[in-house]
Short mmCIF file of C-alpha atoms and ligand atoms in Angstrom, two decimals:
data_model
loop_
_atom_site.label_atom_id
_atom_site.label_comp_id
_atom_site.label_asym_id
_atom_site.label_seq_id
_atom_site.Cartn_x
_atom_site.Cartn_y
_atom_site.Cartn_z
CA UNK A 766 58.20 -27.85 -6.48
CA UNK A 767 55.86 -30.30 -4.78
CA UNK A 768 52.24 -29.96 -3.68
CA UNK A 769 50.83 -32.13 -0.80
CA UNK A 770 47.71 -32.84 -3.07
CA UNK A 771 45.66 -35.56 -4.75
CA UNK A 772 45.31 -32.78 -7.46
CA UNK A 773 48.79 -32.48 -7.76
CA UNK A 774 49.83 -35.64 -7.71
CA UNK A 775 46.93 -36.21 -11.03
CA UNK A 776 48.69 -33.41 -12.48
CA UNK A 777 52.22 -35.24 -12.39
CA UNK A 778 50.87 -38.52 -13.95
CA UNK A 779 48.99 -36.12 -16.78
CA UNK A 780 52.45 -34.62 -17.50
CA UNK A 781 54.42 -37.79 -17.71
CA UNK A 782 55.50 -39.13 -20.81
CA UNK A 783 55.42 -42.54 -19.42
CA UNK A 784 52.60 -43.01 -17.80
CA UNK A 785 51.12 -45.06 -20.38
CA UNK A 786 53.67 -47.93 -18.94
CA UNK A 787 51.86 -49.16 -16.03
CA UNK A 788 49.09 -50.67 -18.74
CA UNK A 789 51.80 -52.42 -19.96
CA UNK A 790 51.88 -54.73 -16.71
CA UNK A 791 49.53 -57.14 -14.57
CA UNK A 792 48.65 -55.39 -11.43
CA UNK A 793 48.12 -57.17 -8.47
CA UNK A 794 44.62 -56.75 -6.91
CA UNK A 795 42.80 -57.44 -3.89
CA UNK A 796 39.85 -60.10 -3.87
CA UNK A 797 37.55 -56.80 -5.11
CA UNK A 798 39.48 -56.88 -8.07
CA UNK A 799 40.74 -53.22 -6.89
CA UNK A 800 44.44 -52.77 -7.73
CA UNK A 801 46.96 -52.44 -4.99
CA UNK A 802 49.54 -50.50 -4.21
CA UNK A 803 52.80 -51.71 -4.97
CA UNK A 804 56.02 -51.03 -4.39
CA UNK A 805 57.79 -53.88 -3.69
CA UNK A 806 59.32 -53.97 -7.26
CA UNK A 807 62.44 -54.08 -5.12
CA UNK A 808 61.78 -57.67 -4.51
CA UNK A 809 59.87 -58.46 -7.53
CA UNK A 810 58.95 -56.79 -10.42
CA UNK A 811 55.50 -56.89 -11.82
CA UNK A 812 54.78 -59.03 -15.23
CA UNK A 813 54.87 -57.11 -18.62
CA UNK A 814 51.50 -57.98 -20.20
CA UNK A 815 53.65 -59.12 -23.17
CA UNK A 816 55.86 -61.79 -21.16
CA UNK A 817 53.75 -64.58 -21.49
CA UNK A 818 53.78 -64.27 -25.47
CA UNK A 819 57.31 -64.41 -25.65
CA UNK A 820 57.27 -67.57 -23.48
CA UNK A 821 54.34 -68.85 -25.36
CA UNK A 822 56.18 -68.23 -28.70
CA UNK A 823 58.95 -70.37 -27.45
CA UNK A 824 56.59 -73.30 -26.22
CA UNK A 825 54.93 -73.10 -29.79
CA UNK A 826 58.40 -73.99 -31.43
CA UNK A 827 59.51 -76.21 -29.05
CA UNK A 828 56.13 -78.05 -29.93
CA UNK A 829 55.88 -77.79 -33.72
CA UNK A 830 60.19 -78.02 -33.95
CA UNK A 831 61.38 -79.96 -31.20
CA UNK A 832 65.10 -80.22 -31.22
CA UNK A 833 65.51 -78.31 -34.33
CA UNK A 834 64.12 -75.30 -32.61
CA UNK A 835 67.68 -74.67 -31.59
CA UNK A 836 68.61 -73.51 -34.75
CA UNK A 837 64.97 -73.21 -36.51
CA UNK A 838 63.09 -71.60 -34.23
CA UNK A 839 62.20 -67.94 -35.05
CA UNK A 840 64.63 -67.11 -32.55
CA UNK A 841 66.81 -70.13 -32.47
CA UNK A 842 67.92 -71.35 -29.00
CA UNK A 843 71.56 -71.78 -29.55
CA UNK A 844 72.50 -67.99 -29.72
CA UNK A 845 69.33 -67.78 -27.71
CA UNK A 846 71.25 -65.54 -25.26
CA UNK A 847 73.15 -63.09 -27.87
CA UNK A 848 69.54 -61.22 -28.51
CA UNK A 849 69.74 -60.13 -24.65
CA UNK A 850 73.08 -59.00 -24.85
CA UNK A 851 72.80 -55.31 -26.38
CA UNK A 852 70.31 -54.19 -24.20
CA UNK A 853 71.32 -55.41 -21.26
CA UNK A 854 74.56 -54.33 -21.70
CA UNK A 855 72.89 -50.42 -22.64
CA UNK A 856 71.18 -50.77 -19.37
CA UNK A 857 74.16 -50.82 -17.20
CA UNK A 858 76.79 -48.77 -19.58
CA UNK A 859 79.27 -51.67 -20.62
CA UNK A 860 79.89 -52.95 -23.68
CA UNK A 861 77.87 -56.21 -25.49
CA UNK A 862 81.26 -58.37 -24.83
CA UNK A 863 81.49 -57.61 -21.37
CA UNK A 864 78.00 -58.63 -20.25
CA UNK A 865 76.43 -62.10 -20.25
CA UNK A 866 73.28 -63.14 -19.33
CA UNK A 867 73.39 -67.12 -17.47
CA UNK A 868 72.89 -68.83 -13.94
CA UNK A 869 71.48 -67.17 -11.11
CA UNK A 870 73.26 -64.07 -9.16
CA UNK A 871 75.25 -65.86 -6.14
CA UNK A 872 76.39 -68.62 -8.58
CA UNK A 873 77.60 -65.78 -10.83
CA UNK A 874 79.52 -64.11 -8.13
CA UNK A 875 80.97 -67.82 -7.06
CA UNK A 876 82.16 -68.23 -10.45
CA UNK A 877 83.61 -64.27 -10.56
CA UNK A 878 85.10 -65.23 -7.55
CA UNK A 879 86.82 -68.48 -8.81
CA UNK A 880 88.41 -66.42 -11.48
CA UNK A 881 89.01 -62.93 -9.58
CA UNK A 882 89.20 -63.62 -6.14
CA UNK A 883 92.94 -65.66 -5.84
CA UNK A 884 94.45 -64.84 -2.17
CA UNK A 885 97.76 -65.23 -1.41
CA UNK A 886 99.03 -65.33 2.07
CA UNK A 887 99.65 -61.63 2.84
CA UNK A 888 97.13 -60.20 0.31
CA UNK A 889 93.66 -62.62 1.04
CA UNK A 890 91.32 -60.20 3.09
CA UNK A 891 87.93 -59.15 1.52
CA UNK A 892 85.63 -56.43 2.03
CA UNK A 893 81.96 -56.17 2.10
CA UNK A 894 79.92 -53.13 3.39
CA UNK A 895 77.88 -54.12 6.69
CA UNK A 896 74.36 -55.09 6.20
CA UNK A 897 75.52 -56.94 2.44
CA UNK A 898 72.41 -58.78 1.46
CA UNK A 899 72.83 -61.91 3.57
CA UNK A 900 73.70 -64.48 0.59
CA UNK A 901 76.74 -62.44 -0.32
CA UNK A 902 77.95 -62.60 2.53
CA UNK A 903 77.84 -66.30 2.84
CA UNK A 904 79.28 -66.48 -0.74
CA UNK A 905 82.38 -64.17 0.26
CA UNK A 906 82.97 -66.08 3.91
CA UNK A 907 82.53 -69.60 1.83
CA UNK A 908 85.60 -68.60 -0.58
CA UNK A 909 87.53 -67.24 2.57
CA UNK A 910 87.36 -70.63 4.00
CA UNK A 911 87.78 -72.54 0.59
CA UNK A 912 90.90 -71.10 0.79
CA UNK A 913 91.61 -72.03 4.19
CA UNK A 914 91.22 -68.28 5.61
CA UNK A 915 89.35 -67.35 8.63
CA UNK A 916 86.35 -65.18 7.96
CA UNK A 917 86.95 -63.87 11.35
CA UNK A 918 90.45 -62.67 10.55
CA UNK A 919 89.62 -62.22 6.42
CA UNK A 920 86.19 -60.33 6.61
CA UNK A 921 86.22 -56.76 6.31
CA UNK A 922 83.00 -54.87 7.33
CA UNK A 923 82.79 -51.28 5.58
CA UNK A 924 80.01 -49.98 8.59
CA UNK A 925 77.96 -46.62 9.03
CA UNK A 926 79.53 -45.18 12.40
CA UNK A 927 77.74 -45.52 15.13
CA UNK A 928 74.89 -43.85 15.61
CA UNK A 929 74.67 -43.42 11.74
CA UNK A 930 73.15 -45.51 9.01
CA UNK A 931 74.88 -44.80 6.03
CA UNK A 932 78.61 -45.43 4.48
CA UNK A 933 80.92 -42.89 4.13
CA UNK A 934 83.21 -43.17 1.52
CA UNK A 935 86.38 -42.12 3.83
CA UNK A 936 85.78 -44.69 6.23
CA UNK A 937 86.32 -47.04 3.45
CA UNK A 938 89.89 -45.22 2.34
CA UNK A 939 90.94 -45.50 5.85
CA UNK A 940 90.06 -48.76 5.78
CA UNK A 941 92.51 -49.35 3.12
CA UNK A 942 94.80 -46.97 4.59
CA UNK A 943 95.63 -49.59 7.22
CA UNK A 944 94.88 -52.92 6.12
CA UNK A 945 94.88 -52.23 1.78
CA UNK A 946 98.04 -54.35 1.53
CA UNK A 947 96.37 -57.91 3.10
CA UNK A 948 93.00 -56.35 1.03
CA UNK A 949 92.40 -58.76 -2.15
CA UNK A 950 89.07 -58.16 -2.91
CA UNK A 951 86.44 -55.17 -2.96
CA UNK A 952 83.21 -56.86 -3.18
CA UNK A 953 80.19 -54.15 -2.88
CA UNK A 954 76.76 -54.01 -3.49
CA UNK A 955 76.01 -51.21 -5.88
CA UNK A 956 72.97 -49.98 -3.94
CA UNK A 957 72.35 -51.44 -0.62
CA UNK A 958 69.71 -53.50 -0.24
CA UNK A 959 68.44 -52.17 2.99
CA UNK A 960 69.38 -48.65 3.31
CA UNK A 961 68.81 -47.84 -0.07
CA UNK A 962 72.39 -45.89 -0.61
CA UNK A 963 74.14 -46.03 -3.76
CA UNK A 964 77.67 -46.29 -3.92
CA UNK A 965 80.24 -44.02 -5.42
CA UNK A 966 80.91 -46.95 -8.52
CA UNK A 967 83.85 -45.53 -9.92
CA UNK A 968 85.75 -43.81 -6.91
CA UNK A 969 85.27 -47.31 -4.98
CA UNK A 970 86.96 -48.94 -8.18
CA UNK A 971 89.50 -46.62 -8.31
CA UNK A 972 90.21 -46.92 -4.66
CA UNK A 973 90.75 -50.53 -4.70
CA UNK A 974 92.94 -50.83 -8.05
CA UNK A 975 95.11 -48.26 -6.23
CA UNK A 976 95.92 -50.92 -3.83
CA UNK A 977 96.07 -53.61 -6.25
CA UNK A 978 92.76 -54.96 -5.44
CA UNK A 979 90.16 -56.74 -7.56
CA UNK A 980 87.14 -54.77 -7.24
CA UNK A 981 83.67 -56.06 -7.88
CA UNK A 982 79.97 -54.74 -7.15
CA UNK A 983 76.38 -56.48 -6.60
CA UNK A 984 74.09 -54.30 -8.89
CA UNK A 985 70.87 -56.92 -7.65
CA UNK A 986 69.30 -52.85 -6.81
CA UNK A 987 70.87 -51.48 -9.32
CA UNK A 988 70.00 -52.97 -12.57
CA UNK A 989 67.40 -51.17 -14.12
CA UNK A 990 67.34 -48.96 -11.31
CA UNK A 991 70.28 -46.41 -11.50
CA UNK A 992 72.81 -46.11 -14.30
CA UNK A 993 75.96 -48.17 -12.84
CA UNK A 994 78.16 -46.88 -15.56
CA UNK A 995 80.02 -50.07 -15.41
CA UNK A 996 82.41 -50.09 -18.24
CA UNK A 997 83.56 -46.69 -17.24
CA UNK A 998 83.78 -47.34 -13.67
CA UNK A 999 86.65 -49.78 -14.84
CA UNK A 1000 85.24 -52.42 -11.98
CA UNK A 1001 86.89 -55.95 -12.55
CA UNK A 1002 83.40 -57.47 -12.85
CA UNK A 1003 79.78 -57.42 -11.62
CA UNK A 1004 76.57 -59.54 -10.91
CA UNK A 1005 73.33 -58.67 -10.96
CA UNK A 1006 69.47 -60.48 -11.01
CA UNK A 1007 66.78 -59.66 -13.20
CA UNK A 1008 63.81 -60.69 -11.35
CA UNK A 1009 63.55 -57.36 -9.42
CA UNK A 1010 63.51 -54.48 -11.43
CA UNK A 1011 64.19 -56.31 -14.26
CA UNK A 1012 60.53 -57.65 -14.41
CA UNK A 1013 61.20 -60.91 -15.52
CA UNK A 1014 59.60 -63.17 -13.00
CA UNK A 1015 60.90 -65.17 -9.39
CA UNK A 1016 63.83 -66.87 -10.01
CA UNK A 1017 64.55 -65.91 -13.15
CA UNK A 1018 68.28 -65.61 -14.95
CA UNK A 1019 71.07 -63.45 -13.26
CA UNK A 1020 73.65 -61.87 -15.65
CA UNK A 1021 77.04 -60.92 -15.34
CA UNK A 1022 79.33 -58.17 -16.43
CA UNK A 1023 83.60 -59.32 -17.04
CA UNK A 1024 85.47 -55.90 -17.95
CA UNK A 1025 87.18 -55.62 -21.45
CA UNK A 1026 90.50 -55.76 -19.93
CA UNK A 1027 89.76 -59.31 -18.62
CA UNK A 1028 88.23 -60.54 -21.78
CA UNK A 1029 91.23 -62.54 -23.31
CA UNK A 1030 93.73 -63.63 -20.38
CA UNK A 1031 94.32 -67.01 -20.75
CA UNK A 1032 95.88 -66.98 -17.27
CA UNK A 1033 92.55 -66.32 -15.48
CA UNK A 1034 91.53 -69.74 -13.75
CA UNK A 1035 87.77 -70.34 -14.19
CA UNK A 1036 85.37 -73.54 -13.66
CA UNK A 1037 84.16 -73.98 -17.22
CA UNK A 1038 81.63 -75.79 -19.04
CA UNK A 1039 80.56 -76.08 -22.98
CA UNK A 1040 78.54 -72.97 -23.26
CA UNK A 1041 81.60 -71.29 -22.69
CA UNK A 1042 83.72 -73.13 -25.39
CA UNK A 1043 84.10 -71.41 -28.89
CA UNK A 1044 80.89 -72.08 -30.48
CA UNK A 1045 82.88 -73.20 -33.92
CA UNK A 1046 83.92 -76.64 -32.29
CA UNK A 1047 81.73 -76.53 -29.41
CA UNK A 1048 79.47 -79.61 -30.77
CA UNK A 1049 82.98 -81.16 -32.02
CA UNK A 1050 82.57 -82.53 -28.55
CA UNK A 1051 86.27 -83.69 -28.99
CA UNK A 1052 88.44 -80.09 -28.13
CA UNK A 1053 90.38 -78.91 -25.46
CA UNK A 1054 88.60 -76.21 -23.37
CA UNK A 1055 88.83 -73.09 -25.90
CA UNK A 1056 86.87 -69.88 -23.35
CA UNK A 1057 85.03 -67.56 -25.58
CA UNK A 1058 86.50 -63.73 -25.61
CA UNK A 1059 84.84 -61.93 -23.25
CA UNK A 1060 81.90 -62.28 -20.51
CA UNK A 1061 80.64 -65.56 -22.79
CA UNK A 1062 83.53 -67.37 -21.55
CA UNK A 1063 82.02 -67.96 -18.22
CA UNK A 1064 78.82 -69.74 -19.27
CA UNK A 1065 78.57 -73.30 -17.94
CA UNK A 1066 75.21 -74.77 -19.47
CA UNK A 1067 72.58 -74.22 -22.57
CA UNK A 1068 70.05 -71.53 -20.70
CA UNK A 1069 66.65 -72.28 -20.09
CA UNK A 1070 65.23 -70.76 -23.16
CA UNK A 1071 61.83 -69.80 -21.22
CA UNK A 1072 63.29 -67.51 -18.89
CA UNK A 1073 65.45 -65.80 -21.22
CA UNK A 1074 62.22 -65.18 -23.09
CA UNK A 1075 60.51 -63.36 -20.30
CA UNK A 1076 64.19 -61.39 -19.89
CA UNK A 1077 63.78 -60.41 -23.64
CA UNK A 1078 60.47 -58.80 -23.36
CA UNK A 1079 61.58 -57.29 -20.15
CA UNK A 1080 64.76 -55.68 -22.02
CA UNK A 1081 62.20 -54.52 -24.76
CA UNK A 1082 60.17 -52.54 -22.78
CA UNK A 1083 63.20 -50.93 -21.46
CA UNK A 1084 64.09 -50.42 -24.35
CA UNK A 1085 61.20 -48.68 -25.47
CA UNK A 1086 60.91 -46.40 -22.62
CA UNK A 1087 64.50 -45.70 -22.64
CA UNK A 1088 66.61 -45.78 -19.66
CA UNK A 1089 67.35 -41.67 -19.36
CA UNK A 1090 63.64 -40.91 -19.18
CA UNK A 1091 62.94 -43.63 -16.59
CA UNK A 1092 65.48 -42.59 -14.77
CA UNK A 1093 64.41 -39.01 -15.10
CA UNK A 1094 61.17 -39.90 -14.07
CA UNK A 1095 62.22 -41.95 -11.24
CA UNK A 1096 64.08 -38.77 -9.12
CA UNK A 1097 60.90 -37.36 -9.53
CA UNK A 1098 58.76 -39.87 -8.29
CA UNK A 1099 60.53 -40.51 -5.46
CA UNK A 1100 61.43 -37.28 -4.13
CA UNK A 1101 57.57 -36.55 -4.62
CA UNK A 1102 57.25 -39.25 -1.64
CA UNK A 1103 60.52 -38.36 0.29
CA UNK A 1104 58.60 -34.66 -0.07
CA UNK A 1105 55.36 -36.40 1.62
CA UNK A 1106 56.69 -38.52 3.90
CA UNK A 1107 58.44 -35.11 5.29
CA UNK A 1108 54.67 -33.01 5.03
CA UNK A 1109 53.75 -36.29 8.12
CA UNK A 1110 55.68 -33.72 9.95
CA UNK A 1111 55.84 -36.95 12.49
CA UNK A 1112 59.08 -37.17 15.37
CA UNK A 1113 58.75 -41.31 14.69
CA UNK A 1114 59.83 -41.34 11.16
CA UNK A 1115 63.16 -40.79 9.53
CA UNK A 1116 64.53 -41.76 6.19
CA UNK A 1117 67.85 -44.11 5.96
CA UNK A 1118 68.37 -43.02 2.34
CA UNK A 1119 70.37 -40.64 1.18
CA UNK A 1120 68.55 -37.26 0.87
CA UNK A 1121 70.93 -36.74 -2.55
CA UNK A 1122 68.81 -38.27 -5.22
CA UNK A 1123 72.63 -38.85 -6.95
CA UNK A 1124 72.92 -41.29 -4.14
CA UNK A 1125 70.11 -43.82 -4.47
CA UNK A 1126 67.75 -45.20 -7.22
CA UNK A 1127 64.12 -45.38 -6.62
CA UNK A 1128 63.95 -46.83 -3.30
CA UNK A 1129 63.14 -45.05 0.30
CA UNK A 1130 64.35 -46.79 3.78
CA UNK A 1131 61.72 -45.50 5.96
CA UNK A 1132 62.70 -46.12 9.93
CA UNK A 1133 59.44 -45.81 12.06
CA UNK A 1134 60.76 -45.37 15.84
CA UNK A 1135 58.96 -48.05 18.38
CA UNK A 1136 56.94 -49.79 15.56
CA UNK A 1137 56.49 -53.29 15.19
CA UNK A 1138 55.45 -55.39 12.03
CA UNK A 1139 52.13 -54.37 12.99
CA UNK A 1140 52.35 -51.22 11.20
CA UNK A 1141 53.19 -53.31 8.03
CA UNK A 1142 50.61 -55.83 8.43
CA UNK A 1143 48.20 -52.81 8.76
CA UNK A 1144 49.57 -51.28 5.57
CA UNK A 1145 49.31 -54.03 3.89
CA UNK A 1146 45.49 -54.73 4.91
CA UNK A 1147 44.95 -51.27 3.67
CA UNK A 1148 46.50 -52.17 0.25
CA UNK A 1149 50.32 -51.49 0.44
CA UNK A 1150 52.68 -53.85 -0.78
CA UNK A 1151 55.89 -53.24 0.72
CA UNK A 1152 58.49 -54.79 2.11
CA UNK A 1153 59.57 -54.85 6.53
CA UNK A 1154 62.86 -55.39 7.54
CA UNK A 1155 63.42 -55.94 11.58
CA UNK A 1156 63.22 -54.28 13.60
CA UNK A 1157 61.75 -50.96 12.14
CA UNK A 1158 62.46 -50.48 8.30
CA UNK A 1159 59.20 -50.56 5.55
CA UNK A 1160 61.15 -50.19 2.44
CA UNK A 1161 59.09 -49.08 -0.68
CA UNK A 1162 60.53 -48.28 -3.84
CA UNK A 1163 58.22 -46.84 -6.54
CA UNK A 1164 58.85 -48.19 -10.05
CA UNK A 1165 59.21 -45.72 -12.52
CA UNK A 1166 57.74 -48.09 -15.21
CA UNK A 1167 54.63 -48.80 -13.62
CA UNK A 1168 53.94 -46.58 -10.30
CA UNK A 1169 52.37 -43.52 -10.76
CA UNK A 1170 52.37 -40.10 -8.37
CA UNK A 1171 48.85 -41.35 -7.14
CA UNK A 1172 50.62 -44.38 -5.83
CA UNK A 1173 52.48 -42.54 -3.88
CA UNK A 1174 50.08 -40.08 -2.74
CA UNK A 1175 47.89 -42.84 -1.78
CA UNK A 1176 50.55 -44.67 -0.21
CA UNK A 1177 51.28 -41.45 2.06
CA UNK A 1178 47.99 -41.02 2.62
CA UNK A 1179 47.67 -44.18 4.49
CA UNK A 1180 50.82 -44.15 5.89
CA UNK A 1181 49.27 -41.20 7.98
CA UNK A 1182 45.77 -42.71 8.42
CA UNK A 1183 47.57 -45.89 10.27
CA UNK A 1184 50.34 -43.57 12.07
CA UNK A 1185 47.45 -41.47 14.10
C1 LIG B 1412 68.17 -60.22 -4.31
C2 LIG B 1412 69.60 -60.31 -3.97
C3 LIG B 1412 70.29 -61.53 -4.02
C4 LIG B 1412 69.58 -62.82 -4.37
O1 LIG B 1412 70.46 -63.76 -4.88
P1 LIG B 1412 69.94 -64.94 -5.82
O2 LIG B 1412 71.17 -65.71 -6.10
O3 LIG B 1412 69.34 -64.30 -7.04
O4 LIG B 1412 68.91 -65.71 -5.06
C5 LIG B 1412 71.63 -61.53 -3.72
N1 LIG B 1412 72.29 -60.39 -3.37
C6 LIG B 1412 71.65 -59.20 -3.33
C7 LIG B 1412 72.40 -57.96 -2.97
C8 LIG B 1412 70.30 -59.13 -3.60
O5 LIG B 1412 69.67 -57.96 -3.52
#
């Protein structure tokens, strides 16, 4: 199906009906004004030309409007959040109520976990699969110990085997096989951060409700990158960022996903603040804590408008492209470099990722035997932005939105210059 060809790889980016994307962002270049290569989009997605008029259109109000830009403004800031909802919520298959964009992603899963996570003495353990992205791991141990539990004794490690890299999805039911009953939490990350594997959403969920567990994923990789499926999945709830392939700049807004069957239990402890309150008497000022239905009901503070501005033209251009073609596009693209990355033919290099494109999203773990971070400080002199985990992992992850076939080609290409 795939040619080992510059030709070829022209060919590809003639036949794709997206192609036209990448002009839609700001590409990085080198001081020859010569664009890189980058696929790093992993980390941090590239700017949408359009971004900075959406942020500049909110600047403009706040200037000619001031306060009454929260309910003047062409898009008025109070129910500034509401016009992200839809999309995001088409992006990763749940439904508008369940999905709420606010805070950043390890505050969201601290305040998932004040609400979802409630040990008891026999039923407090959590698990995590090994290698979790190192901040939720410090989030989980930090509510073990809040409640006076023993991250030593309360921290379960899903792990490859030895000598592997990957999960397996039995090693997790045997895990719950013997400990399920002191198991109160599933907390995984959707698609791992470092190996590139996507999880099996809905068997893990169904899994952990079988032993009465709350189950909960990380979708920081996943958003924007596979389909999570969530509402069908029937997960208890799910965080995510949006500054990775989401495209809507560092540090920007995390967003959160609370499953319909959560959305009115007045039981469910939560920390709360006014954005959360029913927005009829929320400027009453003088009401008891009333929690909006649904995902809403979690939101602490008024957002910072300006970042929810870059999310919106983010969401638009997903929109626009629609997710099924990206995606569609995306198997393609990168099993046209899993396909040249083989063609190196070279005994030093294997790939972590799943070989089953229905287990991972755009990214490829590539494992160089005895390298250094030489080799990455090479390939990034020649052009290549990726990323190097230690001790011998370059992760790149071609974004269907704005990488093209030559980008990869290229990218192989001096993969193999640097290698010899
Ligand atoms: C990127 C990433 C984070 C980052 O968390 P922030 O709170 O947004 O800084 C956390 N977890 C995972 C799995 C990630 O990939």
């Amino acid at each position: 199906m795939y040619q080992n060809s510059l030709e070829f790889a022209s060919q590809c980016d003639k036949e794709d009906s997206l192609s036209h994307f990448r002009n839609k962002f700001h590409l990085p270049t080198n001081d020859a004004g010569e664009a890189l290569i980058y696929l790093c989009g992993n980390s941090l997605g590239l700017q949408p030309k359009i971004t900075s008029e959406y942020i500049k259109k909110e600047l403009n109000d706040w200037a000619n409007l001031g306060v009454e830009g929260h309910t003047e403004a062409e898009h008025p800031w109070l129910p500034y959040h509401e016009f992200l909802t839809e999309k995001m919520a088409m992006l990763v298959g749940a439904k508008p109520q369940e999905v709420v964009v606010m805070n950043t992603l390890t505050t969201n899963l601290h305040l998932m976990m004040v609400s979802f996570y409630q040990p008891t003495d026999k039923k407090y353990k959590i698990v995590v699969e090994s290698d979790a992205f190192p901040s939720d791991k410090y989030a989980v141990e930090s509510q073990l110990k809040f409640h006076d539990f023993d991250p030593e004794d309360g921290l379960i490690l899903w792990k490859p085997r030895e000598g592997e890299e990957l999960c397996r999805f039995e090693d997790l039911e045997q895990i719950m096989v013997e400990q399920g009953d002191s198991i109160a939490l599933l907390m995984i990350g959707s698609t791992n951060y470092y190996s590139g594997q996507s999880f099996p959403l809905k068997r893990i969920t169904e899994l952990g409700h079988k032993y009465n567990c709350i189950v909960g994923f990380d979708l920081a990789h996943g958003a924007g990158n596979i389909y999570p499926d969530l509402h069908n999945t029937g997960a208890d709830f799910a965080v995510w960022c949006t500054y990775k392939y989401l495209n809507s700049g560092p540090g920007s807004l995390g967003a959160c996903f609370v499953h319909q069957r959560h959305a009115e239990n007045p039981k469910l402890k939560r920390f709360a603040g006014w954005w959360g309150h029913n927005k009829q008497t929320r400027f009453n000022m003088r009401h008891d804590f009333d929690p909006l239905p649904g995902a809403e009901g979690w939101q602490l503070s008024n957002p910072p408008i300006l970042s929810m501005a870059a999310i919106r033209a983010s969401l638009d251009i997903f929109a626009e492209a629609g997710f099924e073609n990206l995606r569609k596009k995306s198997v393609k693209l990168t099993g046209f470099l899993e396909y040249l990355i083989d063609e190196l033919k070279d005994e030093r290099i294997s790939i972590i990722t799943p070989r089953n494109n229905q287990e991972r999203g755009c990214q490829l773990s590539i494992q160089v035997k005895s390298a250094n971070k030489e080799l990455h400080d090479r390939l990034t002199a020649a052009g290549v932005i990726s990323d190097w985990r230690e001790p011998d992992v370059i992760r790149v992850a071609p974004a269907p939105l704005y990488n093209s076939f030559e980008d990869v080609f290229r990218f192989a290409e001096k993969l193999k210059k640097i290698l010899n």
